Amino acid sequence: MKRTILSAAVVIALGLASGCGGRESGGSGGAAGAQRDLVIAFASSPTNLDARIGNDNASGRIFDLIYSGLVAVTKENTYAPDLAERWETPDDRTLIFHLRPNLKFHDGRPLTAQDVKWTYDSLMAEDFASGKKSGYAAVASIEAPDDRTVIFRLSEPNGGILANLNLGIVPRDADPEVYKTRPIGAGPYKVTEFATDERVVMESFDEWHLGTPNIKRIVARIIPDATTRVLEMRRGSVNFEINNIPFDQVAGFENNPEFKVLKEPGATYQYLAFNVRDPILGKKPVRQAIAHAIDRDRIIRDLLLGYGTKTETIFPSGHWARTEGLPSYDFDPERAKQLLDQAGHRDPDGDGPRARFTLSFKTSTDPEANQRAQIIQQMLKNVGIDMQIQSNEFGTFYEDIQKGNFQMFSLSRGGIPDPDFYQVIFHSDSVPPEGQNRGYYLNPRLDQLIEQGRSTFDEATRKKAYDEAQRILADDVPYISLYHQTNIAVMRSYLDGFEMYPSGFLLSVPKMTISAE
């Protein structure tokens, strides 16, 4: 069946508001109309600014600002035109994209269909190392018959392919060694400086195809220490953050008229992952026991101060693919002990100090991440598991995770628009370095369901496959689903126009304005 999506959708998803911007005054006050930068607090540094490679949350938020893809994700987790003004699917193995006229990269070069083809071809090349590669396994070939037409030929139907086509487009011959710190994109802002672990400076791209951004300069400041982020926000050297202020500080900003606080249900998914190649964690009853030993309600209450919702699946409430009634691991220490006994890990001294076994839990130095680890550590101790916490700065921690060098870790994902992402994180073909199945979870039936789910554009058929997939994952627990976090954005009262995306994206920043005080 032929389907066409027209460019009118972009008005809703990406339209610009009028206004002006300028330079940061440096203080919390200032004269009316004082010019400022938008200074955003980041908790960690981007690891790689090449859109084909960077996989961490900080890199993704910079990508929101500096790149444009064929399509863009909307607040409703659908897709709107971006570089492509429209597209069509004449059959279930072909997608034809029609680019907007007069597209340009940040350095002034024209952006054509050949650049789009090259971006994807380079990523899919056998010798190109990227955890994103497995998302394009169904792409047989890409054609650029003229400067404004791109044709994707699929080896098999793939209903989730659009979820992988918001990749930032780079110019032909983009060198990943250069682009990891000095990228050239076609998004609303261009990078002028990247100092790892310090800042990313961006200036507006006045020839952006969706209009000149209102705020002319953005500084992403890397501030790993949460207390410092709060102090910088209060004194005005930072004026915007999202999901990076400690929960116990939110009320203080809400009660201060110099600030605005936005809170909405979020899609950011916090999970605990296992390396199932490990001889202990490879046993399903052990993973299930750990799930029963963790009191998620207490973590949400004590760590998040209620700003979260317990979940059994990666998809938030309201997502079309979410399955209800999944196997649930309610807090039940006695059941956890029974499962550990069944797995052959009996408590050697009853209520004595000796542990059943010892596990390593890797985390970053982020205070919230460490507090979460410490809470889980105590919960596991109560059922006889000695969990040792290994905390490193984010770059070192994340490198170990990407390599599969861990027993357990906890991270968050910023929300998954399409369930085809299961291909990237759980399919047997997606173990590192081809994908992000970092725990090496292998399940032939799950592979079949993932392939079924992506084999059609029919949503009802896809939903049936993903329902069973979610039941398998909830039962096997390669991940423990902890919660979906509430999105909280804190900003100075003179900032207007920010719209919250469920996944915490910064895609609405080009619409923001600085009002007169």
Coordinates of C-alpha atoms in Angstrom, one line a residue:
M1 CA 0.0 0.0 0.0
K2 CA 1.4 3.4 -0.9
R3 CA 1.7 5.9 1.9
T4 CA 2.8 9.5 1.7
I5 CA 3.6 11.9 4.6
L6 CA 3.5 15.5 3.7
S7 CA 5.6 18.4 5.1
A8 CA 2.7 20.1 7.0
A9 CA 3.6 17.8 10.0
V10 CA 6.8 19.7 10.5
V11 CA 4.9 22.9 11.4
I12 CA 3.6 21.1 14.5
A13 CA 6.7 19.3 15.4
L14 CA 9.5 21.7 14.6
G15 CA 8.0 25.2 14.0
L16 CA 9.8 28.2 15.2
A17 CA 8.6 31.0 17.4
S18 CA 9.8 34.6 16.8
G19 CA 12.2 36.3 19.1
C20 CA 15.8 37.3 19.6
G21 CA 18.8 36.1 21.6
G22 CA 22.3 37.0 22.5
R23 CA 25.1 36.7 25.0
E24 CA 25.2 35.6 28.6
S25 CA 25.3 38.4 31.2
G26 CA 26.9 36.2 33.8
G27 CA 24.5 37.0 36.6
S28 CA 21.1 36.1 37.8
G29 CA 19.7 39.6 37.3
G30 CA 20.4 42.2 34.6
A31 CA 18.8 45.1 32.8
A32 CA 15.7 44.6 30.7
G33 CA 16.5 42.9 27.5
A34 CA 20.1 42.0 28.6
Q35 CA 21.6 39.7 26.0
R36 CA 22.5 36.2 27.2
D37 CA 23.6 32.8 26.0
L38 CA 21.6 29.7 26.7
V39 CA 23.9 27.9 29.2
I40 CA 22.9 24.3 29.7
A41 CA 24.2 22.1 32.5
F42 CA 25.3 18.6 31.5
A43 CA 26.3 16.0 34.1
S44 CA 28.7 14.2 31.8
S45 CA 30.7 15.0 28.7
P46 CA 29.7 13.8 25.2
T47 CA 31.9 10.8 24.3
N48 CA 31.8 11.3 20.5
L49 CA 30.2 14.1 18.4
D50 CA 30.1 12.0 15.2
A51 CA 26.4 11.2 14.8
R52 CA 27.3 7.8 13.3
I53 CA 29.1 6.8 16.5
G54 CA 28.1 8.7 19.7
N55 CA 25.7 6.5 21.7
D56 CA 25.7 8.1 25.2
N57 CA 22.9 10.4 26.4
A58 CA 25.1 13.6 26.5
S59 CA 26.2 13.1 22.9
G60 CA 22.6 12.5 21.9
R61 CA 21.5 15.8 23.4
I62 CA 24.2 17.6 21.5
F63 CA 23.0 15.8 18.3
D64 CA 19.6 17.3 19.0
L65 CA 21.1 20.7 18.4
I66 CA 23.8 20.3 15.7
Y67 CA 22.4 17.7 13.3
S68 CA 19.4 17.2 11.0
G69 CA 18.2 13.8 9.7
L70 CA 15.9 12.7 7.0
V71 CA 13.1 12.7 9.6
A72 CA 12.7 14.1 13.2
V73 CA 11.0 12.5 16.2
T74 CA 7.9 14.4 17.4
K75 CA 6.7 14.8 21.0
E76 CA 4.1 12.1 20.2
N77 CA 6.9 9.6 19.3
T78 CA 5.9 9.7 15.6
Y79 CA 8.0 11.1 12.8
A80 CA 7.9 14.4 11.0
P81 CA 9.8 15.7 7.9
D82 CA 13.2 17.2 8.5
L83 CA 15.7 17.3 5.7
A84 CA 13.1 15.3 3.7
E85 CA 10.1 17.4 2.9
R86 CA 8.1 14.2 2.3
W87 CA 8.5 10.5 1.7
E88 CA 6.5 7.5 0.4
T89 CA 6.6 3.7 0.6
P90 CA 5.4 2.4 -2.8
D91 CA 5.9 -1.1 -1.4
D92 CA 7.0 -2.7 1.8
R93 CA 10.7 -2.9 0.8
T94 CA 11.1 0.6 -0.6
L95 CA 11.2 4.1 0.9
I96 CA 11.6 7.2 -1.3
F97 CA 12.7 10.5 0.4
H98 CA 12.4 13.8 -1.4
L99 CA 14.8 16.4 0.1
R100 CA 14.0 20.1 0.6
P101 CA 15.6 22.5 -1.8
N102 CA 18.7 24.5 -1.0
L103 CA 19.9 22.5 2.0
K104 CA 23.3 23.4 3.5
F105 CA 25.9 22.2 5.9
H106 CA 27.3 24.4 8.6
D107 CA 30.4 25.1 6.4
G108 CA 28.2 26.4 3.5
R109 CA 28.5 23.3 1.3
P110 CA 25.2 22.1 -0.3
L111 CA 23.6 19.1 1.3
T112 CA 22.4 16.7 -1.4
A113 CA 21.1 13.1 -1.7
Q114 CA 24.7 12.0 -2.3
D115 CA 25.6 13.1 1.2
V116 CA 22.7 11.2 2.7
K117 CA 23.6 8.1 0.8
W118 CA 27.3 8.4 1.9
T119 CA 26.4 9.0 5.5
Y120 CA 24.5 5.7 5.7
D121 CA 26.9 3.8 3.4
S122 CA 29.9 4.8 5.6
L123 CA 28.1 3.7 8.8
M124 CA 27.2 0.4 7.3
A125 CA 30.7 -0.3 5.9
E126 CA 32.2 -3.5 7.3
D127 CA 35.3 -1.7 8.7
F128 CA 33.3 1.1 10.4
A129 CA 33.1 0.6 14.2
S130 CA 29.7 1.7 15.5
G131 CA 27.2 0.3 18.0
K132 CA 24.5 1.8 15.7
K133 CA 25.2 -0.4 12.8
S134 CA 22.8 -3.2 13.5
G135 CA 19.8 -0.8 13.2
Y136 CA 20.4 -0.9 9.4
A137 CA 20.7 -4.6 8.9
A138 CA 17.6 -4.6 6.6
V139 CA 19.0 -1.9 4.3
A140 CA 20.1 -3.7 1.1
S141 CA 21.1 -0.6 -0.8
I142 CA 20.7 3.2 -1.0
E143 CA 20.3 5.1 -4.3
A144 CA 20.7 8.8 -5.0
P145 CA 19.3 9.2 -8.6
D146 CA 19.4 13.0 -8.3
D147 CA 20.4 15.6 -5.8
R148 CA 17.0 15.6 -4.1
T149 CA 15.9 12.0 -4.1
V150 CA 17.1 9.2 -1.8
I151 CA 15.8 5.6 -2.2
F152 CA 16.3 3.0 0.5
R153 CA 15.9 -0.6 -0.8
L154 CA 15.3 -3.1 2.0
S155 CA 16.3 -6.8 1.9
E156 CA 13.1 -7.5 3.8
P157 CA 10.2 -5.4 5.1
N158 CA 11.1 -3.4 8.2
G159 CA 8.3 -1.6 10.0
G160 CA 10.7 0.1 12.4
I161 CA 13.1 1.5 9.8
L162 CA 12.0 5.2 10.4
A163 CA 13.3 4.9 14.0
N164 CA 16.8 4.7 12.4
L165 CA 16.4 7.4 9.8
N166 CA 16.7 10.4 12.1
L167 CA 20.5 9.9 12.0
G168 CA 22.4 13.2 11.6
I169 CA 23.6 13.6 8.1
V170 CA 27.3 14.4 7.6
P171 CA 29.2 15.6 4.4
R172 CA 30.8 13.1 2.1
D173 CA 34.3 12.0 3.3
A174 CA 33.5 13.0 7.0
D175 CA 36.5 11.6 9.0
P176 CA 35.3 10.0 12.2
E177 CA 38.6 11.0 13.9
V178 CA 37.9 14.6 13.1
Y179 CA 34.2 14.6 13.7
K180 CA 34.4 13.1 17.2
T181 CA 35.3 16.6 18.3
R182 CA 34.8 18.9 15.3
P183 CA 31.6 17.9 13.6
I184 CA 29.9 19.5 10.7
G185 CA 26.1 19.0 10.5
A186 CA 23.1 20.7 9.1
G187 CA 21.1 21.3 12.3
P188 CA 20.2 24.6 14.0
Y189 CA 23.5 25.1 15.8
K190 CA 27.1 24.5 14.8
V191 CA 29.9 23.5 17.1
T192 CA 32.6 26.2 17.5
E193 CA 34.5 24.6 20.5
F194 CA 34.6 21.2 22.2
A195 CA 36.7 20.9 25.3
T196 CA 36.2 17.4 26.7
D197 CA 34.9 17.4 30.3
E198 CA 34.5 21.2 30.2
R199 CA 32.1 22.6 27.5
V200 CA 30.7 22.4 24.1
V201 CA 30.1 25.8 22.5
M202 CA 27.6 26.2 19.6
E203 CA 26.5 29.2 17.5
S204 CA 23.2 29.4 15.6
F205 CA 23.2 28.4 12.0
D206 CA 21.4 31.1 10.3
E207 CA 20.8 29.1 7.1
W208 CA 19.1 26.2 8.8
H209 CA 16.3 24.9 6.6
L210 CA 13.7 25.5 9.3
G211 CA 14.6 29.1 10.0
T212 CA 17.2 31.0 12.1
P213 CA 17.2 29.9 15.7
N214 CA 16.2 32.6 18.2
I215 CA 19.0 32.2 20.7
K216 CA 22.3 32.8 19.0
R217 CA 24.8 31.0 21.2
I218 CA 24.6 27.9 23.4
V219 CA 27.1 26.7 25.9
A220 CA 26.8 23.1 27.2
R221 CA 28.8 23.2 30.4
I222 CA 30.0 19.8 31.7
I223 CA 29.4 19.9 35.5
P224 CA 29.7 16.3 37.0
D225 CA 29.1 17.4 40.6
A226 CA 25.4 17.8 41.3
T227 CA 25.9 20.3 44.1
T228 CA 27.9 22.5 41.8
R229 CA 25.2 22.3 39.2
V230 CA 22.7 23.6 41.7
L231 CA 25.0 26.4 42.8
E232 CA 25.8 27.4 39.2
M233 CA 22.1 27.5 38.4
R234 CA 21.3 29.7 41.5
R235 CA 23.9 32.3 40.7
G236 CA 23.1 32.5 37.0
S237 CA 26.2 31.1 35.4
V238 CA 24.0 28.3 34.2
N239 CA 20.4 29.1 33.2
F240 CA 18.9 25.8 31.9
E241 CA 19.0 22.1 32.7
I242 CA 16.8 19.1 32.2
N243 CA 16.9 16.0 34.4
N244 CA 20.2 17.1 35.9
I245 CA 19.1 18.8 39.2
P246 CA 18.9 16.6 42.3
F247 CA 15.3 15.8 43.2
D248 CA 15.6 17.3 46.7
Q249 CA 16.5 20.7 45.1
V250 CA 13.5 20.9 42.8
A251 CA 11.1 22.4 45.4
G252 CA 13.6 25.2 46.1
F253 CA 13.6 26.3 42.5
E254 CA 9.8 25.9 42.3
N255 CA 9.4 28.4 45.1
N256 CA 11.8 30.9 43.6
P257 CA 10.1 33.4 41.2
E258 CA 13.4 33.8 39.3
F259 CA 13.0 30.3 38.0
K260 CA 10.5 28.2 36.0
V261 CA 10.2 24.4 36.6
L262 CA 8.4 22.2 34.1
K263 CA 7.5 18.6 35.1
E264 CA 5.9 16.0 32.8
P265 CA 5.8 12.2 32.7
G266 CA 8.9 11.0 31.0
A267 CA 10.1 8.1 28.8
T268 CA 13.6 8.0 30.3
Y269 CA 14.0 4.3 31.3
Q270 CA 16.3 3.3 34.2
Y271 CA 17.4 -0.3 34.1
L272 CA 19.8 -2.7 35.6
A273 CA 21.7 -4.9 33.1
F274 CA 23.4 -8.3 33.6
N275 CA 26.2 -9.9 31.7
V276 CA 24.6 -13.3 31.1
R277 CA 28.0 -14.8 30.0
D278 CA 28.9 -14.7 33.7
P279 CA 28.6 -18.1 35.3
I280 CA 26.4 -16.8 38.2
L281 CA 24.3 -14.2 36.3
G282 CA 23.8 -16.6 33.4
K283 CA 21.3 -18.4 35.6
K284 CA 17.8 -17.1 35.2
P285 CA 16.8 -17.8 38.9
V286 CA 19.7 -15.7 40.1
R287 CA 18.5 -12.7 37.9
Q288 CA 15.0 -13.2 39.1
A289 CA 16.1 -13.4 42.7
I290 CA 18.0 -10.1 42.3
A291 CA 14.9 -8.5 40.8
H292 CA 12.8 -9.7 43.8
A293 CA 15.5 -8.4 46.2
I294 CA 15.2 -4.8 44.9
D295 CA 12.5 -2.6 46.4
R296 CA 11.8 -0.3 43.4
D297 CA 9.1 1.6 45.3
R298 CA 11.6 2.5 47.9
I299 CA 14.1 3.7 45.3
I300 CA 11.5 5.9 43.7
R301 CA 10.4 7.2 47.1
D302 CA 13.8 7.8 48.7
L303 CA 16.1 8.6 45.7
L304 CA 13.6 10.1 43.2
L305 CA 11.3 11.7 45.9
G306 CA 8.4 10.2 43.9
Y307 CA 9.5 11.6 40.5
G308 CA 9.2 8.2 38.8
T309 CA 6.9 5.4 37.9
K310 CA 7.7 1.7 38.4
T311 CA 7.7 -0.3 35.1
E312 CA 8.1 -3.8 33.8
T313 CA 9.0 -2.8 30.3
I314 CA 11.1 -0.3 28.4
F315 CA 8.0 1.4 27.0
P316 CA 6.2 4.1 29.0
S317 CA 2.5 4.3 29.7
G318 CA 0.7 5.4 26.5
H319 CA 3.2 4.0 24.1
W320 CA 1.5 1.9 21.4
A321 CA 3.8 -1.0 21.9
R322 CA 3.6 -1.2 25.7
T323 CA 2.3 -4.5 27.1
E324 CA 0.4 -4.6 30.3
G325 CA 0.1 -7.5 32.7
L326 CA 3.7 -8.6 32.4
P327 CA 5.5 -10.8 34.9
S328 CA 6.3 -8.5 37.9
Y329 CA 9.0 -8.7 40.4
D330 CA 7.5 -7.2 43.5
F331 CA 9.8 -6.7 46.5
D332 CA 10.0 -10.2 48.1
P333 CA 13.3 -11.0 49.9
E334 CA 12.1 -14.4 51.0
R335 CA 11.2 -15.4 47.4
A336 CA 14.7 -14.1 46.4
K337 CA 16.3 -16.4 48.9
Q338 CA 14.3 -19.3 47.7
L339 CA 15.4 -18.7 44.1
L340 CA 19.0 -18.4 45.1
D341 CA 18.8 -21.7 46.9
Q342 CA 17.2 -23.3 43.9
A343 CA 20.1 -22.0 41.7
G344 CA 22.6 -23.7 44.0
H345 CA 23.7 -20.7 45.9
R346 CA 22.7 -21.5 49.4
D347 CA 23.6 -19.2 52.3
P348 CA 26.7 -20.7 53.8
D349 CA 26.0 -19.5 57.4
G350 CA 22.3 -18.7 57.6
D351 CA 22.0 -15.2 59.0
G352 CA 25.8 -15.0 59.5
P353 CA 28.1 -12.6 57.8
R354 CA 29.3 -14.9 54.9
A355 CA 27.8 -14.2 51.5
R356 CA 26.4 -16.6 49.0
F357 CA 28.6 -15.0 46.3
T358 CA 30.2 -11.7 45.3
L359 CA 29.3 -9.6 42.3
S360 CA 30.7 -6.4 40.9
F361 CA 28.4 -3.5 40.0
K362 CA 29.9 -0.8 37.8
T363 CA 28.7 2.8 37.9
S364 CA 29.8 6.3 37.2
T365 CA 30.8 8.9 39.8
D366 CA 27.5 10.7 39.4
P367 CA 26.0 11.1 43.0
E368 CA 22.5 9.8 42.0
A369 CA 24.0 6.8 40.3
N370 CA 26.1 6.1 43.4
Q371 CA 23.2 6.4 45.7
R372 CA 21.2 4.1 43.6
A373 CA 24.0 1.6 43.7
Q374 CA 24.4 1.8 47.4
I375 CA 20.7 1.3 48.0
I376 CA 20.8 -1.8 45.7
Q377 CA 23.9 -3.0 47.5
Q378 CA 22.2 -3.0 50.8
M379 CA 19.1 -4.7 49.4
L380 CA 21.2 -7.5 47.9
K381 CA 23.2 -7.9 51.1
N382 CA 19.9 -8.6 52.9
V383 CA 19.5 -11.8 50.8
G384 CA 23.1 -12.9 51.1
I385 CA 24.7 -11.3 48.0
D386 CA 27.9 -9.3 48.4
M387 CA 27.7 -6.5 45.7
Q388 CA 31.0 -4.6 45.3
I389 CA 30.6 -1.1 43.7
Q390 CA 33.2 0.0 41.2
S391 CA 32.8 3.7 40.5
N392 CA 34.7 5.5 37.7
E393 CA 34.3 8.8 35.8
F394 CA 31.8 8.4 33.1
G395 CA 34.1 7.9 30.1
T396 CA 36.0 5.0 31.7
F397 CA 32.7 3.5 33.0
Y398 CA 31.0 3.7 29.7
E399 CA 34.0 2.3 27.8
D400 CA 33.8 -0.8 30.0
I401 CA 30.0 -1.1 29.4
Q402 CA 30.5 -0.8 25.6
K403 CA 33.0 -3.6 25.7
G404 CA 30.9 -5.9 27.8
N405 CA 33.5 -5.6 30.6
F406 CA 31.0 -5.9 33.6
Q407 CA 28.9 -8.2 35.6
M408 CA 26.1 -5.6 36.5
F409 CA 25.5 -2.0 35.8
S410 CA 22.7 0.5 35.7
L411 CA 22.0 3.1 33.0
S412 CA 19.1 5.0 31.5
R413 CA 17.8 5.2 28.0
G414 CA 16.2 8.4 26.8
G415 CA 13.1 6.7 25.5
I416 CA 12.5 4.5 22.5
P417 CA 10.1 5.7 19.8
D418 CA 9.9 2.4 18.0
P419 CA 10.2 -1.2 19.4
D420 CA 12.5 -2.1 16.6
F421 CA 15.1 -0.9 18.9
Y422 CA 15.0 -4.3 20.4
Q423 CA 17.0 -5.4 17.4
V424 CA 19.9 -3.1 18.6
I425 CA 19.8 -4.1 22.3
F426 CA 18.7 -7.7 22.4
H427 CA 19.0 -9.5 19.1
S428 CA 21.8 -12.1 18.9
D429 CA 23.3 -10.3 15.9
S430 CA 23.7 -7.1 18.0
V431 CA 26.5 -8.2 20.4
P432 CA 29.4 -5.7 20.5
P433 CA 30.8 -4.2 18.4
E434 CA 27.9 -4.6 15.9
G435 CA 25.2 -3.4 18.4
Q436 CA 24.3 -2.7 22.0
N437 CA 23.5 -6.2 23.2
R438 CA 26.2 -5.6 25.8
G439 CA 25.1 -8.4 28.2
Y440 CA 25.3 -11.0 25.4
Y441 CA 21.8 -12.2 25.9
L442 CA 21.0 -14.8 23.2
N443 CA 17.4 -16.1 22.7
P444 CA 16.4 -17.6 19.4
R445 CA 12.7 -17.1 20.0
L446 CA 13.2 -13.5 20.9
D447 CA 15.2 -13.1 17.7
Q448 CA 12.3 -14.5 15.7
L449 CA 9.8 -12.1 17.3
I450 CA 12.1 -9.1 16.7
E451 CA 12.4 -10.1 13.1
Q452 CA 8.6 -10.6 12.9
G453 CA 8.0 -7.2 14.4
R454 CA 10.1 -5.4 11.9
S455 CA 8.8 -7.4 8.9
T456 CA 5.7 -5.4 8.3
F457 CA 4.3 -1.9 8.6
D458 CA 1.0 -3.2 10.0
E459 CA 0.9 -2.0 13.6
A460 CA -1.5 -4.7 14.9
T461 CA 0.8 -7.4 13.6
R462 CA 3.8 -5.7 15.0
K463 CA 2.1 -5.3 18.4
K464 CA 1.4 -9.0 18.7
A465 CA 5.1 -9.9 18.1
Y466 CA 6.3 -7.3 20.6
D467 CA 3.8 -8.3 23.2
E468 CA 5.4 -11.8 23.3
A469 CA 8.8 -10.3 23.2
Q470 CA 8.1 -8.2 26.3
R471 CA 6.8 -11.3 28.1
I472 CA 10.0 -13.2 27.3
L473 CA 12.2 -10.3 28.5
A474 CA 10.2 -9.8 31.7
D475 CA 10.5 -13.5 32.5
D476 CA 14.2 -13.9 31.5
V477 CA 15.3 -10.5 33.0
P478 CA 18.4 -9.7 31.0
Y479 CA 17.5 -6.3 32.3
I480 CA 15.7 -5.4 35.5
S481 CA 13.2 -2.7 34.6
L482 CA 13.4 -0.2 37.4
Y483 CA 11.3 2.9 36.5
H484 CA 10.5 5.7 34.1
Q485 CA 11.7 9.0 35.4
T486 CA 9.6 12.1 35.5
N487 CA 11.1 14.8 33.3
I488 CA 12.0 18.0 35.2
A489 CA 13.4 21.1 33.5
V490 CA 14.6 24.0 35.5
M491 CA 15.3 27.4 33.8
R492 CA 15.6 31.1 34.5
S493 CA 12.2 32.9 34.3
Y494 CA 13.4 35.0 31.3
L495 CA 13.5 31.8 29.1
D496 CA 10.4 31.0 27.1
G497 CA 9.3 28.5 24.5
F498 CA 10.8 25.2 25.7
E499 CA 8.6 22.2 25.0
M500 CA 9.2 19.0 26.8
Y501 CA 9.8 15.8 24.9
P502 CA 9.0 12.5 26.7
S503 CA 12.6 11.4 26.2
G504 CA 14.2 14.6 27.4
F505 CA 15.3 15.7 24.0
L506 CA 16.4 19.3 23.3
L507 CA 14.7 19.5 19.9
S508 CA 12.6 22.5 20.9
V509 CA 15.6 24.6 21.9
P510 CA 15.7 26.5 18.5
K511 CA 12.2 27.8 19.4
M512 CA 13.2 29.2 22.7
T513 CA 13.4 32.9 23.3
I514 CA 14.9 35.2 25.9
S515 CA 12.3 37.7 27.2
A516 CA 12.9 41.2 28.6
E517 CA 13.2 41.4 32.3

